[in-house]
Coordinates of C-alpha atoms in Angstrom, one line a residue:
M6 CA -1.7 15.0 -19.9
E7 CA -2.3 18.6 -18.9
M8 CA -3.4 19.5 -15.3
T9 CA -6.8 20.7 -16.6
Q10 CA -7.4 17.3 -18.2
M11 CA -6.5 15.5 -14.9
F12 CA -8.7 17.6 -12.6
T13 CA -12.0 17.2 -14.3
P14 CA -15.2 17.0 -12.3
A15 CA -15.5 13.3 -13.1
N16 CA -11.9 12.6 -12.0
V17 CA -12.3 14.6 -8.8
I18 CA -15.5 12.7 -7.9
A19 CA -13.8 9.4 -8.7
A20 CA -10.8 10.3 -6.5
C21 CA -13.1 11.1 -3.6
L22 CA -15.0 7.8 -4.0
A23 CA -11.7 5.9 -4.2
L24 CA -10.2 7.6 -1.2
I25 CA -13.2 7.5 1.1
P26 CA -12.7 3.7 2.0
F27 CA -9.0 4.2 2.6
L28 CA -9.4 7.3 4.8
A29 CA -12.5 6.0 6.6
A30 CA -10.7 2.8 7.6
A31 CA -7.6 4.8 8.6
F32 CA -9.3 7.4 10.8
F33 CA -12.6 5.8 11.8
P34 CA -11.8 2.0 11.9
L35 CA -14.2 0.9 14.6
R36 CA -17.2 2.9 13.3
L37 CA -16.6 1.7 9.7
A38 CA -16.2 -1.9 10.8
G39 CA -19.4 -1.8 12.9
R40 CA -21.3 -0.4 9.9
A41 CA -20.0 -3.0 7.5
R42 CA -20.7 -6.0 9.8
S43 CA -24.2 -4.8 10.4
L44 CA -25.1 -5.4 6.8
P45 CA -26.7 -8.6 5.6
A46 CA -24.1 -11.1 4.4
W47 CA -25.0 -10.9 0.7
L48 CA -24.8 -7.1 0.8
Q49 CA -21.6 -7.1 2.8
L50 CA -19.9 -9.3 0.1
S51 CA -21.4 -7.4 -2.9
C52 CA -20.5 -3.8 -1.6
P53 CA -16.9 -4.0 -2.9
A54 CA -18.3 -4.1 -6.5
L55 CA -19.0 -0.4 -6.1
L56 CA -15.2 0.1 -6.6
S57 CA -16.0 -0.1 -10.3
I58 CA -17.7 3.3 -10.2
P59 CA -14.4 5.3 -10.1
Y60 CA -13.1 3.4 -13.1
A61 CA -16.3 4.2 -15.0
L62 CA -16.2 7.9 -14.1
V63 CA -12.5 8.4 -15.1
T64 CA -12.7 6.5 -18.4
F65 CA -16.2 7.2 -19.8
F66 CA -15.6 10.9 -20.4
V67 CA -12.3 10.4 -22.2
G68 CA -13.7 7.6 -24.4
I69 CA -11.7 4.6 -23.2
F70 CA -14.3 2.9 -21.1
R71 CA -14.3 -0.9 -21.6
W72 CA -16.9 -3.2 -20.2
E73 CA -14.3 -5.9 -19.5
W74 CA -12.3 -3.6 -17.2
F75 CA -15.5 -2.4 -15.5
A76 CA -16.4 -6.0 -14.9
L77 CA -13.0 -6.8 -13.5
Y78 CA -13.1 -3.8 -11.0
A79 CA -16.5 -5.0 -9.9
A80 CA -15.8 -8.7 -9.7
L81 CA -12.2 -8.8 -8.2
P82 CA -13.0 -6.8 -5.0
A83 CA -16.1 -8.9 -4.5
L84 CA -14.1 -12.1 -5.0
V85 CA -11.5 -10.8 -2.5
A86 CA -14.3 -10.3 0.1
L87 CA -15.8 -13.7 -0.6
L88 CA -12.5 -15.5 -0.2
L89 CA -11.6 -13.7 3.0
S90 CA -15.1 -14.3 4.4
Q91 CA -14.4 -18.0 3.9
A92 CA -11.0 -17.6 5.5
A93 CA -12.6 -16.0 8.5
R94 CA -15.0 -18.9 8.9
T95 CA -12.4 -21.7 8.5
D96 CA -9.5 -20.0 10.4
K97 CA -10.8 -18.5 13.5
T98 CA -7.4 -18.5 15.2
Q99 CA -6.1 -16.3 12.3
H100 CA -3.0 -18.4 11.5
G101 CA -3.5 -17.7 7.8
T102 CA -4.9 -19.8 5.0
W103 CA -4.2 -20.4 1.4
M104 CA -7.0 -17.9 0.7
D105 CA -5.3 -15.1 2.6
F106 CA -2.0 -15.6 0.7
L107 CA -3.7 -16.1 -2.6
V108 CA -5.4 -12.7 -2.1
L109 CA -2.1 -11.1 -1.1
A110 CA -0.3 -12.6 -4.1
A111 CA -3.0 -11.5 -6.5
L112 CA -3.2 -7.9 -5.2
G113 CA 0.6 -7.6 -4.8
L114 CA 1.4 -8.8 -8.3
A115 CA -1.4 -6.8 -9.9
V116 CA 0.1 -3.6 -8.5
D117 CA 3.8 -4.5 -8.9
L118 CA 3.6 -5.8 -12.4
R119 CA 1.1 -3.1 -13.5
W120 CA -1.4 -5.7 -14.8
F121 CA -4.4 -3.3 -15.0
E122 CA -2.7 0.0 -15.6
S123 CA -3.5 0.0 -19.3
A124 CA -7.2 0.4 -18.4
W125 CA -6.5 4.0 -17.3
P126 CA -5.6 7.3 -19.0
P127 CA -1.9 8.3 -18.9
H128 CA -0.8 9.6 -15.4
L129 CA -4.0 8.3 -13.7
A130 CA -3.0 4.8 -13.1
I131 CA -2.7 5.6 -9.5
F132 CA -6.4 4.9 -9.3
N133 CA -5.6 1.2 -9.9
K134 CA -3.4 1.1 -6.9
V135 CA -5.9 2.9 -4.6
L136 CA -8.8 0.7 -5.8
L137 CA -6.9 -2.5 -5.2
L138 CA -5.8 -1.2 -1.8
D139 CA -9.5 -0.5 -1.0
A140 CA -10.4 -4.1 -2.0
G141 CA -7.7 -5.4 0.4
I142 CA -8.8 -3.0 3.2
Y143 CA -12.4 -4.1 2.9
G144 CA -11.5 -7.8 2.8
F145 CA -8.8 -8.1 5.5
I146 CA -10.0 -5.4 7.9
L147 CA -13.8 -5.4 7.6
V148 CA -14.6 -8.9 6.4
R149 CA -11.6 -11.0 7.6
N150 CA -11.3 -8.9 10.8
L151 CA -7.6 -9.6 10.9
D152 CA -6.2 -8.5 14.2
G153 CA -2.9 -6.9 14.8
T154 CA -2.9 -5.0 11.5
G155 CA -2.4 -1.7 13.1
F156 CA -4.0 0.3 10.4
D157 CA -4.8 3.5 12.3
L158 CA -3.5 6.8 11.1
R159 CA -4.5 8.8 14.1
L160 CA -0.8 9.6 14.7
R161 CA 0.8 9.5 18.2
L162 CA 4.1 11.0 19.3
R163 CA 5.2 7.4 20.0
D164 CA 4.7 6.6 16.3
A165 CA 7.0 9.4 15.3
A166 CA 9.6 8.4 17.9
I167 CA 9.7 4.8 16.7
G168 CA 9.5 5.7 13.0
L169 CA 12.3 8.3 13.2
R170 CA 14.4 6.1 15.4
E171 CA 14.4 3.3 12.7
F172 CA 15.0 6.0 10.0
A173 CA 18.1 7.2 12.0
I174 CA 19.5 3.7 12.3
Y175 CA 18.9 2.8 8.6
T176 CA 20.2 6.1 7.1
P177 CA 24.0 5.6 7.7
I178 CA 23.7 2.0 6.4
A179 CA 21.9 3.1 3.3
L180 CA 24.3 6.0 2.7
A181 CA 27.4 3.9 3.0
L182 CA 26.1 1.0 0.9
G183 CA 24.1 3.1 -1.7
L184 CA 27.0 5.5 -2.4
S185 CA 29.6 2.8 -2.7
L186 CA 27.3 0.9 -5.1
G187 CA 26.6 4.0 -7.2
F188 CA 22.9 3.7 -6.5
L189 CA 22.7 7.0 -4.5
H190 CA 23.9 10.3 -5.9
A191 CA 24.0 13.3 -3.6
H192 CA 22.4 16.6 -4.8
A193 CA 23.9 20.0 -3.7
V194 CA 20.6 21.9 -4.2
W195 CA 18.4 22.4 -1.1
P196 CA 14.7 22.3 -2.2
P197 CA 12.2 24.8 -0.7
I198 CA 10.6 23.8 2.6
T199 CA 7.2 23.6 0.9
S200 CA 8.6 21.0 -1.6
I201 CA 10.0 18.9 1.3
A202 CA 6.7 19.0 3.2
F203 CA 4.7 18.1 0.1
A204 CA 7.0 15.3 -0.9
W205 CA 6.9 13.8 2.6
I206 CA 3.1 14.1 3.0
F207 CA 2.4 12.7 -0.6
T208 CA 4.8 9.8 0.0
F209 CA 3.4 9.0 3.4
F210 CA -0.2 8.7 2.2
F211 CA 0.1 7.3 -1.3
I212 CA 3.3 5.2 -1.2
A213 CA 4.4 4.4 2.4
V214 CA 1.0 3.7 4.0
P215 CA -0.3 1.4 1.2
E216 CA 3.0 -0.5 1.0
E217 CA 3.3 -0.8 4.8
L218 CA -0.2 -1.9 5.2
F219 CA 0.3 -4.6 2.6
F220 CA 3.8 -5.8 3.6
R221 CA 3.7 -5.3 7.4
G222 CA 0.1 -5.1 8.5
W223 CA -1.1 -8.0 6.3
L224 CA 1.9 -10.1 5.1
Q225 CA 4.4 -9.9 8.0
N226 CA 1.4 -10.1 10.4
L227 CA 0.2 -13.4 8.9
L228 CA 3.7 -14.8 8.5
E229 CA 4.5 -14.2 12.1
R230 CA 1.7 -16.5 13.2
R231 CA 3.3 -19.4 11.1
M232 CA 7.0 -18.7 11.3
G233 CA 7.8 -16.6 14.3
R234 CA 8.9 -12.9 14.5
Y235 CA 12.4 -13.0 13.0
P236 CA 11.8 -15.4 10.1
A237 CA 8.7 -13.4 9.2
L238 CA 10.6 -10.1 9.4
L239 CA 13.4 -11.4 7.1
L240 CA 11.1 -13.1 4.6
T241 CA 8.8 -10.1 4.4
S242 CA 11.8 -7.8 3.9
A243 CA 13.2 -10.0 1.2
L244 CA 9.8 -10.0 -0.7
F245 CA 9.6 -6.2 -0.2
G246 CA 13.0 -5.9 -1.8
L247 CA 12.1 -8.2 -4.7
A248 CA 9.0 -6.0 -5.3
H249 CA 11.4 -3.3 -6.4
F250 CA 13.2 -5.4 -9.1
N251 CA 11.6 -3.5 -12.0
K252 CA 11.8 0.0 -10.5
R253 CA 14.0 2.7 -12.2
A254 CA 15.5 0.2 -14.6
V255 CA 14.6 -1.9 -17.6
H256 CA 16.3 -5.0 -16.3
F257 CA 16.5 -6.6 -12.8
N258 CA 17.7 -3.7 -10.6
W259 CA 19.6 -5.7 -7.9
R260 CA 20.9 -2.5 -6.2
Y261 CA 17.4 -1.3 -5.6
V262 CA 16.4 -4.7 -4.5
L263 CA 19.2 -4.9 -2.0
L264 CA 18.6 -1.4 -0.5
A265 CA 14.9 -2.0 -0.3
A266 CA 15.3 -5.4 1.4
I267 CA 17.5 -3.8 4.0
A268 CA 15.1 -0.9 4.4
G269 CA 12.3 -3.5 4.8
I270 CA 14.0 -4.8 8.0
F271 CA 13.8 -1.4 9.6
Y272 CA 10.2 -0.8 8.4
G273 CA 9.3 -4.2 9.8
R274 CA 11.0 -3.4 13.2
A275 CA 9.1 -0.1 13.3
W276 CA 5.7 -1.8 12.6
R277 CA 6.1 -4.7 15.1
Q278 CA 7.2 -2.5 18.0
D279 CA 3.6 -1.5 18.7
R280 CA 2.0 -3.2 15.6
R281 CA 1.3 0.2 14.1
V282 CA 1.3 0.9 10.3
A283 CA 1.7 4.6 11.2
A284 CA 5.2 4.0 12.7
S285 CA 6.6 2.0 9.8
A286 CA 5.0 4.5 7.3
I287 CA 6.9 7.4 9.0
T288 CA 10.2 5.5 8.5
H289 CA 9.3 4.6 5.0
A290 CA 8.1 8.1 4.0
S291 CA 11.2 9.7 5.5
V292 CA 13.6 7.3 3.6
D293 CA 11.8 7.8 0.3
A294 CA 11.5 11.6 0.7
V295 CA 15.2 12.0 1.5
W296 CA 16.1 9.8 -1.4
S297 CA 13.9 11.6 -3.9
L298 CA 14.9 15.1 -2.8
W299 CA 18.7 14.7 -2.1
L300 CA 20.0 11.3 -3.2
H301 CA 18.2 10.3 -6.4

């Protein structure tokens, strides 16, 4: 798909609509939560159905719009909100219910196994990931009001210090293990500074933050309440590693799983220090940027 086909007016409007919930929750969490909770219950639970609008905009003008996909992008976010509103009522101590973990499993598998990506034009399947992230943000943060998530991207110097500390500790482990296993391959070319900056910023917002919010802010957060800090850290890291089984390979990519699981330990350590997604996302983005630019 050519760039002119990707940046159509409809696609740009759809991208803005998809990113508004994500960025509003990240930078104006209290104001957004107050607005959402002031709505009548029926409207609060039906608002997520509006996430179907970006799907309609992107697909209608290229002739691949399907009512069944439109219905899914309307119904699934609303169902997530409904389940998590029930979880909020029945689990006021926030120890986690089957509804919380069902929502996490559904959203995680849908993204990891690319269940819905065939609904989108080529190279625009990232919309699927962002819309499902929006559904989770609305459900867990605005409806469930899950505390300790740490989804606040108003960065602090301490976030950078924690994130880069964990990156520095993980890097020699990853280099030694990755090079010995043949998973990492060093590049002699030094990319331009602009490429490095773009790679890090893009990775931070569209890969690291969504994954850290899911695995650390929601999953590790809930598991800690049931299992304790260290079992939750190890289990979340193992699941994070397994989520990479089908990346960069046709078959089970055990090298990627192993390196990602070990990385998950350091991402989890960064998050739980102050319970800040920003800190673990800095570690995550730094690891991924170095890998993609110099070691891939």
